[in-house]
Amino acid sequence: MSAIAPTRVQATRAYRRKLGDYEITALSDGFVDLSFGVWQGIEQEAFDAALTDHFMPTGGFRNGITSFVINTGAKIIMIDAGAAGLFGPNSYHFPDNLAHAGLTAADIDLVIPTHAHPDHIGALLRDGQASLPNAEIRVNQTELDFWTSEAAQAKAPDFMRGWWDLVRGVDRAYAGRLTSFADNAALGDGITHMPFPGHTPGHSGYLIESAGEQLLIWGDLVVHHAIQFPHPQASMIFDIDPGLGHQSRLRGLDLAATDKLLTAATHLPFPTFGYVARRGDAYQWVPETWRYDVSGLAWQPVV
């Protein structure tokens, strides 16, 4: 009998689905463990009860980090770019994941971050240099203004202060390739910006449409499915304006539930595609059933 050591890494870190004529790939960039101490606006008893209701251990949780690749047939576009190890030792699978998805760093044409936290832009740099040799970066103007502001950095808590330096590093590394856009801008390729401020001043969602099908990628509008769907008032210490973030969350959840939008997000359980259902005054996340076929193969019952 042969003894084989466990790999401790999931074999599936890239997941594809069709969206109209586009192919969307979710890329897992590992995970980060967070305790109750990062939460605001919710008591620990309610927090633990919500985790228990989802058959999860209490006291904290393990949160996935996911980015998305859109293959339009003419371009390779990324929404967010992973953490590059900046959110702990378990959050740097980005280069391997590109290879796992049949891509190289040189294949990426455009990156559009939902916001500028390290787990969304960290992998844009490697040793201080641009990791994507051909990519353009597009950032919401409000977000870019905030994260390049020395005044905003001076007011930040100590644990966040270095995040401004990361954004300035990205700005330098992609000089001439980084541009900004206004709220509600149509970004081309069927992508429309949707402002969801609060988590950060320019925190963004993107509505992607192809051949009549839509997907809303909403960044950190909901950071944990067991907590913020039933308790949308709950916020985190990472939120710049928790009250505004709460308003944005309610608006986004209402939109997704009303329009029955397919959604995806950075920190929902991988591969993160799913729907929002109303539950009284709160909401519930309904994961999309795993898709066995990517090509859109017609249903073929054998009986």
PDB file of C-alpha atoms in Angstrom:
ATOM      1  CA  MET A   1       0.000   0.000   0.000  1.00  0.00           C
ATOM      2  CA  SER A   2       1.335   3.431  -0.954  1.00  0.00           C
ATOM      3  CA  ALA A   3       1.152   6.311   1.489  1.00  0.00           C
ATOM      4  CA  ILE A   4       0.207   9.560  -0.257  1.00  0.00           C
ATOM      5  CA  ALA A   5       0.435  12.794   1.681  1.00  0.00           C
ATOM      6  CA  PRO A   6      -2.679  15.001   1.466  1.00  0.00           C
ATOM      7  CA  THR A   7      -2.249  18.078  -0.754  1.00  0.00           C
ATOM      8  CA  ARG A   8      -4.265  20.406   1.559  1.00  0.00           C
ATOM      9  CA  VAL A   9      -5.220  22.502  -1.498  1.00  0.00           C
ATOM     10  CA  GLN A  10      -8.510  22.203  -3.374  1.00  0.00           C
ATOM     11  CA  ALA A  11      -8.144  20.773  -6.861  1.00  0.00           C
ATOM     12  CA  THR A  12     -10.874  23.064  -8.255  1.00  0.00           C
ATOM     13  CA  ARG A  13      -9.855  26.713  -8.048  1.00  0.00           C
ATOM     14  CA  ALA A  14     -11.271  27.848 -11.376  1.00  0.00           C
ATOM     15  CA  TYR A  15     -14.942  27.524 -12.347  1.00  0.00           C
ATOM     16  CA  ARG A  16     -16.519  28.560 -15.638  1.00  0.00           C
ATOM     17  CA  ARG A  17     -20.030  29.381 -16.763  1.00  0.00           C
ATOM     18  CA  LYS A  18     -21.499  30.962 -19.867  1.00  0.00           C
ATOM     19  CA  LEU A  19     -23.168  34.372 -19.832  1.00  0.00           C
ATOM     20  CA  GLY A  20     -24.727  34.909 -23.233  1.00  0.00           C
ATOM     21  CA  ASP A  21     -21.801  34.911 -25.638  1.00  0.00           C
ATOM     22  CA  TYR A  22     -19.262  35.458 -22.848  1.00  0.00           C
ATOM     23  CA  GLU A  23     -17.419  32.955 -20.727  1.00  0.00           C
ATOM     24  CA  ILE A  24     -17.009  33.920 -17.066  1.00  0.00           C
ATOM     25  CA  THR A  25     -14.346  32.230 -14.941  1.00  0.00           C
ATOM     26  CA  ALA A  26     -14.272  32.511 -11.160  1.00  0.00           C
ATOM     27  CA  LEU A  27     -10.734  32.214  -9.763  1.00  0.00           C
ATOM     28  CA  SER A  28     -10.215  31.355  -6.099  1.00  0.00           C
ATOM     29  CA  ASP A  29      -7.328  33.249  -4.507  1.00  0.00           C
ATOM     30  CA  GLY A  30      -7.416  31.282  -1.285  1.00  0.00           C
ATOM     31  CA  PHE A  31      -8.943  32.537   1.942  1.00  0.00           C
ATOM     32  CA  VAL A  32      -8.557  34.650   5.045  1.00  0.00           C
ATOM     33  CA  ASP A  33      -9.713  33.805   8.577  1.00  0.00           C
ATOM     34  CA  LEU A  34     -11.599  36.573  10.393  1.00  0.00           C
ATOM     35  CA  SER A  35     -12.903  36.734  13.959  1.00  0.00           C
ATOM     36  CA  PHE A  36     -16.009  38.378  15.388  1.00  0.00           C
ATOM     37  CA  GLY A  37     -13.736  41.281  16.336  1.00  0.00           C
ATOM     38  CA  VAL A  38     -13.886  42.729  12.809  1.00  0.00           C
ATOM     39  CA  TRP A  39     -17.676  43.173  12.953  1.00  0.00           C
ATOM     40  CA  GLN A  40     -19.821  46.154  13.934  1.00  0.00           C
ATOM     41  CA  GLY A  41     -23.595  46.617  14.144  1.00  0.00           C
ATOM     42  CA  ILE A  42     -24.321  43.104  15.335  1.00  0.00           C
ATOM     43  CA  GLU A  43     -24.072  41.497  18.782  1.00  0.00           C
ATOM     44  CA  GLN A  44     -21.994  38.342  19.136  1.00  0.00           C
ATOM     45  CA  GLU A  45     -25.033  36.321  20.184  1.00  0.00           C
ATOM     46  CA  ALA A  46     -26.812  37.160  16.921  1.00  0.00           C
ATOM     47  CA  PHE A  47     -23.577  36.667  14.980  1.00  0.00           C
ATOM     48  CA  ASP A  48     -23.022  33.195  16.411  1.00  0.00           C
ATOM     49  CA  ALA A  49     -26.689  32.299  15.953  1.00  0.00           C
ATOM     50  CA  ALA A  50     -26.464  33.203  12.259  1.00  0.00           C
ATOM     51  CA  LEU A  51     -23.412  30.967  11.848  1.00  0.00           C
ATOM     52  CA  THR A  52     -25.155  28.144  13.715  1.00  0.00           C
ATOM     53  CA  ASP A  53     -28.170  28.481  11.416  1.00  0.00           C
ATOM     54  CA  HIS A  54     -25.782  27.819   8.518  1.00  0.00           C
ATOM     55  CA  PHE A  55     -24.168  24.804  10.270  1.00  0.00           C
ATOM     56  CA  MET A  56     -20.892  26.709  10.704  1.00  0.00           C
ATOM     57  CA  PRO A  57     -18.599  27.012  13.740  1.00  0.00           C
ATOM     58  CA  THR A  58     -19.166  30.107  15.875  1.00  0.00           C
ATOM     59  CA  GLY A  59     -16.812  32.938  16.815  1.00  0.00           C
ATOM     60  CA  GLY A  60     -15.515  33.739  13.342  1.00  0.00           C
ATOM     61  CA  PHE A  61     -15.273  32.369   9.846  1.00  0.00           C
ATOM     62  CA  ARG A  62     -13.039  31.466   6.923  1.00  0.00           C
ATOM     63  CA  ASN A  63     -13.683  33.830   4.023  1.00  0.00           C
ATOM     64  CA  GLY A  64     -12.835  33.022   0.427  1.00  0.00           C
ATOM     65  CA  ILE A  65     -11.258  35.510  -1.990  1.00  0.00           C
ATOM     66  CA  THR A  66     -12.453  35.282  -5.601  1.00  0.00           C
ATOM     67  CA  SER A  67     -11.756  37.286  -8.737  1.00  0.00           C
ATOM     68  CA  PHE A  68     -13.442  36.960 -12.116  1.00  0.00           C
ATOM     69  CA  VAL A  69     -12.236  36.686 -15.707  1.00  0.00           C
ATOM     70  CA  ILE A  70     -14.539  37.660 -18.561  1.00  0.00           C
ATOM     71  CA  ASN A  71     -13.687  36.254 -21.974  1.00  0.00           C
ATOM     72  CA  THR A  72     -15.692  38.302 -24.458  1.00  0.00           C
ATOM     73  CA  GLY A  73     -14.211  36.520 -27.456  1.00  0.00           C
ATOM     74  CA  ALA A  74     -12.175  39.625 -28.251  1.00  0.00           C
ATOM     75  CA  LYS A  75     -10.808  40.613 -24.816  1.00  0.00           C
ATOM     76  CA  ILE A  76      -9.826  39.072 -21.500  1.00  0.00           C
ATOM     77  CA  ILE A  77     -11.155  41.311 -18.719  1.00  0.00           C
ATOM     78  CA  MET A  78     -10.640  40.785 -14.991  1.00  0.00           C
ATOM     79  CA  ILE A  79     -12.914  42.061 -12.242  1.00  0.00           C
ATOM     80  CA  ASP A  80     -10.563  42.279  -9.220  1.00  0.00           C
ATOM     81  CA  ALA A  81      -7.167  40.633  -9.041  1.00  0.00           C
ATOM     82  CA  GLY A  82      -6.752  38.847  -5.735  1.00  0.00           C
ATOM     83  CA  ALA A  83      -4.682  39.463  -2.629  1.00  0.00           C
ATOM     84  CA  ALA A  84      -1.150  38.323  -3.525  1.00  0.00           C
ATOM     85  CA  GLY A  85      -0.542  37.207   0.052  1.00  0.00           C
ATOM     86  CA  LEU A  86      -1.464  40.581   1.523  1.00  0.00           C
ATOM     87  CA  PHE A  87      -4.352  39.084   3.536  1.00  0.00           C
ATOM     88  CA  GLY A  88      -2.436  36.330   5.262  1.00  0.00           C
ATOM     89  CA  PRO A  89      -0.495  33.256   4.139  1.00  0.00           C
ATOM     90  CA  ASN A  90      -3.427  31.491   2.481  1.00  0.00           C
ATOM     91  CA  SER A  91      -4.296  34.139  -0.112  1.00  0.00           C
ATOM     92  CA  TYR A  92      -1.897  33.899  -3.025  1.00  0.00           C
ATOM     93  CA  HIS A  93      -2.972  31.468  -5.710  1.00  0.00           C
ATOM     94  CA  PHE A  94      -3.316  34.102  -8.448  1.00  0.00           C
ATOM     95  CA  PRO A  95      -0.488  33.077 -10.838  1.00  0.00           C
ATOM     96  CA  ASP A  96      -1.286  29.366 -10.428  1.00  0.00           C
ATOM     97  CA  ASN A  97      -4.963  30.054 -10.966  1.00  0.00           C
ATOM     98  CA  LEU A  98      -4.344  31.816 -14.259  1.00  0.00           C
ATOM     99  CA  ALA A  99      -2.461  28.754 -15.468  1.00  0.00           C
ATOM    100  CA  HIS A 100      -5.201  26.518 -14.051  1.00  0.00           C
ATOM    101  CA  ALA A 101      -7.671  28.474 -16.216  1.00  0.00           C
ATOM    102  CA  GLY A 102      -5.459  28.229 -19.314  1.00  0.00           C
ATOM    103  CA  LEU A 103      -4.271  31.845 -19.118  1.00  0.00           C
ATOM    104  CA  THR A 104      -1.034  33.725 -18.598  1.00  0.00           C
ATOM    105  CA  ALA A 105      -0.457  37.165 -17.109  1.00  0.00           C
ATOM    106  CA  ALA A 106       0.207  38.458 -20.638  1.00  0.00           C
ATOM    107  CA  ASP A 107      -3.303  37.430 -21.732  1.00  0.00           C
ATOM    108  CA  ILE A 108      -5.081  39.932 -19.477  1.00  0.00           C
ATOM    109  CA  ASP A 109      -6.196  43.014 -21.444  1.00  0.00           C
ATOM    110  CA  LEU A 110      -8.076  44.955 -18.762  1.00  0.00           C
ATOM    111  CA  VAL A 111      -8.590  44.897 -14.990  1.00  0.00           C
ATOM    112  CA  ILE A 112     -11.512  46.738 -13.362  1.00  0.00           C
ATOM    113  CA  PRO A 113     -11.331  46.560  -9.549  1.00  0.00           C
ATOM    114  CA  THR A 114     -14.514  46.808  -7.516  1.00  0.00           C
ATOM    115  CA  HIS A 115     -12.445  48.816  -5.011  1.00  0.00           C
ATOM    116  CA  ALA A 116      -8.852  49.263  -3.934  1.00  0.00           C
ATOM    117  CA  HIS A 117      -8.525  47.058  -0.840  1.00  0.00           C
ATOM    118  CA  PRO A 118      -5.458  44.769  -0.925  1.00  0.00           C
ATOM    119  CA  ASP A 119      -7.480  41.601  -1.525  1.00  0.00           C
ATOM    120  CA  HIS A 120      -8.799  43.143  -4.746  1.00  0.00           C
ATOM    121  CA  ILE A 121      -5.678  44.739  -6.243  1.00  0.00           C
ATOM    122  CA  GLY A 122      -2.771  43.030  -4.468  1.00  0.00           C
ATOM    123  CA  ALA A 123      -1.920  40.707  -7.347  1.00  0.00           C
ATOM    124  CA  LEU A 124      -1.506  43.648  -9.731  1.00  0.00           C
ATOM    125  CA  LEU A 125       2.024  43.981  -8.331  1.00  0.00           C
ATOM    126  CA  ARG A 126       4.905  41.584  -7.918  1.00  0.00           C
ATOM    127  CA  ASP A 127       7.985  42.878  -6.130  1.00  0.00           C
ATOM    128  CA  GLY A 128       6.672  46.390  -6.694  1.00  0.00           C
ATOM    129  CA  GLN A 129       6.409  45.963 -10.461  1.00  0.00           C
ATOM    130  CA  ALA A 130       3.392  45.463 -12.729  1.00  0.00           C
ATOM    131  CA  SER A 131       2.522  41.756 -12.777  1.00  0.00           C
ATOM    132  CA  LEU A 132       0.341  42.080 -15.894  1.00  0.00           C
ATOM    133  CA  PRO A 133       2.516  43.271 -18.801  1.00  0.00           C
ATOM    134  CA  ASN A 134      -0.262  44.150 -21.245  1.00  0.00           C
ATOM    135  CA  ALA A 135      -3.201  45.090 -19.035  1.00  0.00           C
ATOM    136  CA  GLU A 136      -4.901  48.425 -18.692  1.00  0.00           C
ATOM    137  CA  ILE A 137      -6.369  49.261 -15.281  1.00  0.00           C
ATOM    138  CA  ARG A 138      -9.618  51.217 -14.918  1.00  0.00           C
ATOM    139  CA  VAL A 139     -10.659  52.559 -11.511  1.00  0.00           C
ATOM    140  CA  ASN A 140     -13.654  54.591 -10.368  1.00  0.00           C
ATOM    141  CA  GLN A 141     -12.542  58.217  -9.992  1.00  0.00           C
ATOM    142  CA  THR A 142     -13.924  58.591  -6.466  1.00  0.00           C
ATOM    143  CA  GLU A 143     -12.041  55.477  -5.391  1.00  0.00           C
ATOM    144  CA  LEU A 144      -8.787  56.614  -6.980  1.00  0.00           C
ATOM    145  CA  ASP A 145      -9.046  60.076  -5.414  1.00  0.00           C
ATOM    146  CA  PHE A 146      -9.567  58.617  -1.945  1.00  0.00           C
ATOM    147  CA  TRP A 147      -6.720  56.098  -2.040  1.00  0.00           C
ATOM    148  CA  THR A 148      -4.192  58.602  -3.378  1.00  0.00           C
ATOM    149  CA  SER A 149      -5.135  61.267  -0.792  1.00  0.00           C
ATOM    150  CA  GLU A 150      -2.513  61.989   1.868  1.00  0.00           C
ATOM    151  CA  ALA A 151      -5.210  63.601   4.040  1.00  0.00           C
ATOM    152  CA  ALA A 152      -7.349  60.435   3.968  1.00  0.00           C
ATOM    153  CA  GLN A 153      -4.319  58.286   4.737  1.00  0.00           C
ATOM    154  CA  ALA A 154      -3.419  60.435   7.755  1.00  0.00           C
ATOM    155  CA  LYS A 155      -6.885  59.836   9.253  1.00  0.00           C
ATOM    156  CA  ALA A 156      -6.822  56.061   8.726  1.00  0.00           C
ATOM    157  CA  PRO A 157      -6.352  53.509  11.518  1.00  0.00           C
ATOM    158  CA  ASP A 158      -2.830  52.137  11.740  1.00  0.00           C
ATOM    159  CA  PHE A 159      -3.712  48.706  10.325  1.00  0.00           C
ATOM    160  CA  MET A 160      -5.031  50.290   7.108  1.00  0.00           C
ATOM    161  CA  ARG A 161      -2.500  53.067   6.562  1.00  0.00           C
ATOM    162  CA  GLY A 162      -0.221  51.065   4.270  1.00  0.00           C
ATOM    163  CA  TRP A 163      -3.099  50.383   1.875  1.00  0.00           C
ATOM    164  CA  TRP A 164      -2.735  53.896   0.410  1.00  0.00           C
ATOM    165  CA  ASP A 165       0.901  53.109  -0.419  1.00  0.00           C
ATOM    166  CA  LEU A 166      -0.220  49.976  -2.263  1.00  0.00           C
ATOM    167  CA  VAL A 167      -2.587  52.009  -4.463  1.00  0.00           C
ATOM    168  CA  ARG A 168       0.115  54.566  -5.201  1.00  0.00           C
ATOM    169  CA  GLY A 169       2.414  51.675  -6.119  1.00  0.00           C
ATOM    170  CA  VAL A 170      -0.148  50.345  -8.590  1.00  0.00           C
ATOM    171  CA  ASP A 171      -0.563  53.846 -10.014  1.00  0.00           C
ATOM    172  CA  ARG A 172       3.202  54.105 -10.578  1.00  0.00           C
ATOM    173  CA  ALA A 173       3.665  50.579 -11.911  1.00  0.00           C
ATOM    174  CA  TYR A 174       0.898  51.021 -14.495  1.00  0.00           C
ATOM    175  CA  ALA A 175       1.768  54.604 -15.430  1.00  0.00           C
ATOM    176  CA  GLY A 176       0.117  55.433 -18.747  1.00  0.00           C
ATOM    177  CA  ARG A 177      -2.108  52.342 -18.464  1.00  0.00           C
ATOM    178  CA  LEU A 178      -4.274  53.363 -15.490  1.00  0.00           C
ATOM    179  CA  THR A 179      -7.333  55.519 -16.168  1.00  0.00           C
ATOM    180  CA  SER A 180     -10.441  56.453 -14.204  1.00  0.00           C
ATOM    181  CA  PHE A 181     -14.167  56.661 -14.908  1.00  0.00           C
ATOM    182  CA  ALA A 182     -17.195  58.405 -13.407  1.00  0.00           C
ATOM    183  CA  ASP A 183     -20.126  56.866 -11.552  1.00  0.00           C
ATOM    184  CA  ASN A 184     -22.644  54.921 -13.665  1.00  0.00           C
ATOM    185  CA  ALA A 185     -20.276  54.896 -16.641  1.00  0.00           C
ATOM    186  CA  ALA A 186     -20.758  52.458 -19.503  1.00  0.00           C
ATOM    187  CA  LEU A 187     -17.312  50.840 -19.727  1.00  0.00           C
ATOM    188  CA  GLY A 188     -17.815  49.031 -23.017  1.00  0.00           C
ATOM    189  CA  ASP A 189     -18.030  45.294 -23.664  1.00  0.00           C
ATOM    190  CA  GLY A 190     -21.451  45.206 -22.015  1.00  0.00           C
ATOM    191  CA  ILE A 191     -20.117  46.341 -18.612  1.00  0.00           C
ATOM    192  CA  THR A 192     -21.858  49.146 -16.688  1.00  0.00           C
ATOM    193  CA  HIS A 193     -20.573  50.627 -13.447  1.00  0.00           C
ATOM    194  CA  MET A 194     -22.950  50.620 -10.462  1.00  0.00           C
ATOM    195  CA  PRO A 195     -21.900  52.736  -7.456  1.00  0.00           C
ATOM    196  CA  PHE A 196     -22.295  51.027  -4.072  1.00  0.00           C
ATOM    197  CA  PRO A 197     -20.329  53.386  -1.790  1.00  0.00           C
ATOM    198  CA  GLY A 198     -19.721  52.892   1.910  1.00  0.00           C
ATOM    199  CA  HIS A 199     -17.316  49.976   2.193  1.00  0.00           C
ATOM    200  CA  THR A 200     -15.013  52.411   0.409  1.00  0.00           C
ATOM    201  CA  PRO A 201     -15.974  55.793  -1.098  1.00  0.00           C
ATOM    202  CA  GLY A 202     -15.896  54.432  -4.645  1.00  0.00           C
ATOM    203  CA  HIS A 203     -16.881  50.848  -3.932  1.00  0.00           C
ATOM    204  CA  SER A 204     -18.373  49.510  -7.154  1.00  0.00           C
ATOM    205  CA  GLY A 205     -20.501  46.815  -8.655  1.00  0.00           C
ATOM    206  CA  TYR A 206     -20.479  45.919 -12.335  1.00  0.00           C
ATOM    207  CA  LEU A 207     -23.494  44.810 -14.334  1.00  0.00           C
ATOM    208  CA  ILE A 208     -22.317  42.610 -17.198  1.00  0.00           C
ATOM    209  CA  GLU A 209     -24.618  41.851 -20.107  1.00  0.00           C
ATOM    210  CA  SER A 210     -24.193  39.582 -23.100  1.00  0.00           C
ATOM    211  CA  ALA A 211     -26.850  38.338 -25.513  1.00  0.00           C
ATOM    212  CA  GLY A 212     -29.635  39.321 -23.126  1.00  0.00           C
ATOM    213  CA  GLU A 213     -28.159  37.636 -20.021  1.00  0.00           C
ATOM    214  CA  GLN A 214     -26.940  39.642 -17.009  1.00  0.00           C
ATOM    215  CA  LEU A 215     -24.549  39.160 -14.107  1.00  0.00           C
ATOM    216  CA  LEU A 216     -24.014  41.587 -11.218  1.00  0.00           C
ATOM    217  CA  ILE A 217     -20.563  41.352  -9.627  1.00  0.00           C
ATOM    218  CA  TRP A 218     -20.815  43.413  -6.442  1.00  0.00           C
ATOM    219  CA  GLY A 219     -17.410  43.220  -4.751  1.00  0.00           C
ATOM    220  CA  ASP A 220     -17.801  43.465  -0.958  1.00  0.00           C
ATOM    221  CA  LEU A 221     -21.420  44.598  -0.810  1.00  0.00           C
ATOM    222  CA  VAL A 222     -21.957  41.399   1.193  1.00  0.00           C
ATOM    223  CA  VAL A 223     -18.809  40.050   2.828  1.00  0.00           C
ATOM    224  CA  HIS A 224     -20.302  36.950   4.449  1.00  0.00           C
ATOM    225  CA  HIS A 225     -23.449  35.144   3.352  1.00  0.00           C
ATOM    226  CA  ALA A 226     -24.447  33.860   6.809  1.00  0.00           C
ATOM    227  CA  ILE A 227     -24.197  37.302   8.434  1.00  0.00           C
ATOM    228  CA  GLN A 228     -25.162  40.126   6.085  1.00  0.00           C
ATOM    229  CA  PHE A 229     -28.062  38.590   4.203  1.00  0.00           C
ATOM    230  CA  PRO A 230     -30.107  38.066   7.388  1.00  0.00           C
ATOM    231  CA  HIS A 231     -28.454  41.072   9.117  1.00  0.00           C
ATOM    232  CA  PRO A 232     -27.773  43.656   6.388  1.00  0.00           C
ATOM    233  CA  GLN A 233     -27.069  46.325   9.034  1.00  0.00           C
ATOM    234  CA  ALA A 234     -23.899  44.447  10.072  1.00  0.00           C
ATOM    235  CA  SER A 235     -20.687  46.101   8.917  1.00  0.00           C
ATOM    236  CA  MET A 236     -16.952  45.614   9.337  1.00  0.00           C
ATOM    237  CA  ILE A 237     -14.060  47.654  10.684  1.00  0.00           C
ATOM    238  CA  PHE A 238     -12.822  47.865   7.084  1.00  0.00           C
ATOM    239  CA  ASP A 239     -15.883  49.936   6.092  1.00  0.00           C
ATOM    240  CA  ILE A 240     -15.088  53.624   5.606  1.00  0.00           C
ATOM    241  CA  ASP A 241     -18.733  54.691   6.046  1.00  0.00           C
ATOM    242  CA  PRO A 242     -20.793  51.860   7.606  1.00  0.00           C
ATOM    243  CA  GLY A 243     -24.100  53.767   7.410  1.00  0.00           C
ATOM    244  CA  LEU A 244     -23.693  54.492   3.721  1.00  0.00           C
ATOM    245  CA  GLY A 245     -22.557  50.910   3.177  1.00  0.00           C
ATOM    246  CA  HIS A 246     -25.769  49.677   4.813  1.00  0.00           C
ATOM    247  CA  GLN A 247     -27.839  51.813   2.445  1.00  0.00           C
ATOM    248  CA  SER A 248     -25.893  50.529  -0.554  1.00  0.00           C
ATOM    249  CA  ARG A 249     -26.292  46.947   0.626  1.00  0.00           C
ATOM    250  CA  LEU A 250     -30.064  47.292   0.940  1.00  0.00           C
ATOM    251  CA  ARG A 251     -30.251  48.907  -2.491  1.00  0.00           C
ATOM    252  CA  GLY A 252     -28.136  46.198  -4.105  1.00  0.00           C
ATOM    253  CA  LEU A 253     -29.969  43.334  -2.423  1.00  0.00           C
ATOM    254  CA  ASP A 254     -33.336  44.809  -3.346  1.00  0.00           C
ATOM    255  CA  LEU A 255     -32.231  45.209  -6.965  1.00  0.00           C
ATOM    256  CA  ALA A 256     -30.905  41.652  -7.176  1.00  0.00           C
ATOM    257  CA  ALA A 257     -34.017  40.174  -5.536  1.00  0.00           C
ATOM    258  CA  THR A 258     -36.486  42.241  -7.558  1.00  0.00           C
ATOM    259  CA  ASP A 259     -34.837  41.623 -10.931  1.00  0.00           C
ATOM    260  CA  LYS A 260     -33.821  38.032 -10.075  1.00  0.00           C
ATOM    261  CA  LEU A 261     -30.285  38.903 -11.124  1.00  0.00           C
ATOM    262  CA  LEU A 262     -27.514  36.366 -11.210  1.00  0.00           C
ATOM    263  CA  THR A 263     -24.884  37.685  -8.814  1.00  0.00           C
ATOM    264  CA  ALA A 264     -21.282  36.941  -7.868  1.00  0.00           C
ATOM    265  CA  ALA A 265     -18.986  38.461  -5.274  1.00  0.00           C
ATOM    266  CA  THR A 266     -15.497  38.329  -3.881  1.00  0.00           C
ATOM    267  CA  HIS A 267     -16.240  36.701  -0.528  1.00  0.00           C
ATOM    268  CA  LEU A 268     -19.270  34.470  -1.043  1.00  0.00           C
ATOM    269  CA  PRO A 269     -18.577  30.709  -0.970  1.00  0.00           C
ATOM    270  CA  PHE A 270     -16.741  29.664  -4.116  1.00  0.00           C
ATOM    271  CA  PRO A 271     -17.604  29.817  -6.977  1.00  0.00           C
ATOM    272  CA  THR A 272     -19.929  32.567  -5.629  1.00  0.00           C
ATOM    273  CA  PHE A 273     -22.591  32.582  -8.372  1.00  0.00           C
ATOM    274  CA  GLY A 274     -26.095  32.758  -6.963  1.00  0.00           C
ATOM    275  CA  TYR A 275     -29.310  34.668  -6.402  1.00  0.00           C
ATOM    276  CA  VAL A 276     -30.879  36.834  -3.694  1.00  0.00           C
ATOM    277  CA  ALA A 277     -34.217  35.883  -2.151  1.00  0.00           C
ATOM    278  CA  ARG A 278     -36.291  38.022   0.217  1.00  0.00           C
ATOM    279  CA  ARG A 279     -36.976  36.614   3.652  1.00  0.00           C
ATOM    280  CA  GLY A 280     -39.311  39.037   5.422  1.00  0.00           C
ATOM    281  CA  ASP A 281     -37.342  42.205   6.101  1.00  0.00           C
ATOM    282  CA  ALA A 282     -34.069  40.430   5.354  1.00  0.00           C
ATOM    283  CA  TYR A 283     -32.566  38.318   2.586  1.00  0.00           C
ATOM    284  CA  GLN A 284     -31.087  34.934   1.818  1.00  0.00           C
ATOM    285  CA  TRP A 285     -28.391  33.917  -0.622  1.00  0.00           C
ATOM    286  CA  VAL A 286     -29.358  31.015  -2.898  1.00  0.00           C
ATOM    287  CA  PRO A 287     -26.274  29.485  -4.553  1.00  0.00           C
ATOM    288  CA  GLU A 288     -26.605  28.615  -8.194  1.00  0.00           C
ATOM    289  CA  THR A 289     -26.579  24.883  -8.846  1.00  0.00           C
ATOM    290  CA  TRP A 290     -23.154  23.722 -10.010  1.00  0.00           C
ATOM    291  CA  ARG A 291     -22.983  23.772 -13.800  1.00  0.00           C
ATOM    292  CA  TYR A 292     -21.563  20.577 -15.226  1.00  0.00           C
ATOM    293  CA  ASP A 293     -21.318  21.967 -18.754  1.00  0.00           C
ATOM    294  CA  VAL A 294     -19.737  25.266 -19.819  1.00  0.00           C
ATOM    295  CA  SER A 295     -20.653  25.320 -23.500  1.00  0.00           C
ATOM    296  CA  GLY A 296     -24.411  25.646 -23.044  1.00  0.00           C
ATOM    297  CA  LEU A 297     -25.145  22.073 -24.080  1.00  0.00           C
ATOM    298  CA  ALA A 298     -28.866  21.496 -24.590  1.00  0.00           C
ATOM    299  CA  TRP A 299     -30.730  19.382 -22.069  1.00  0.00           C
ATOM    300  CA  GLN A 300     -30.722  15.747 -23.230  1.00  0.00           C
ATOM    301  CA  PRO A 301     -32.889  13.510 -21.022  1.00  0.00           C
ATOM    302  CA  VAL A 302     -32.092   9.814 -21.355  1.00  0.00           C
ATOM    303  CA  VAL A 303     -35.504   8.770 -20.024  1.00  0.00           C
TER     304      VAL A 303
END
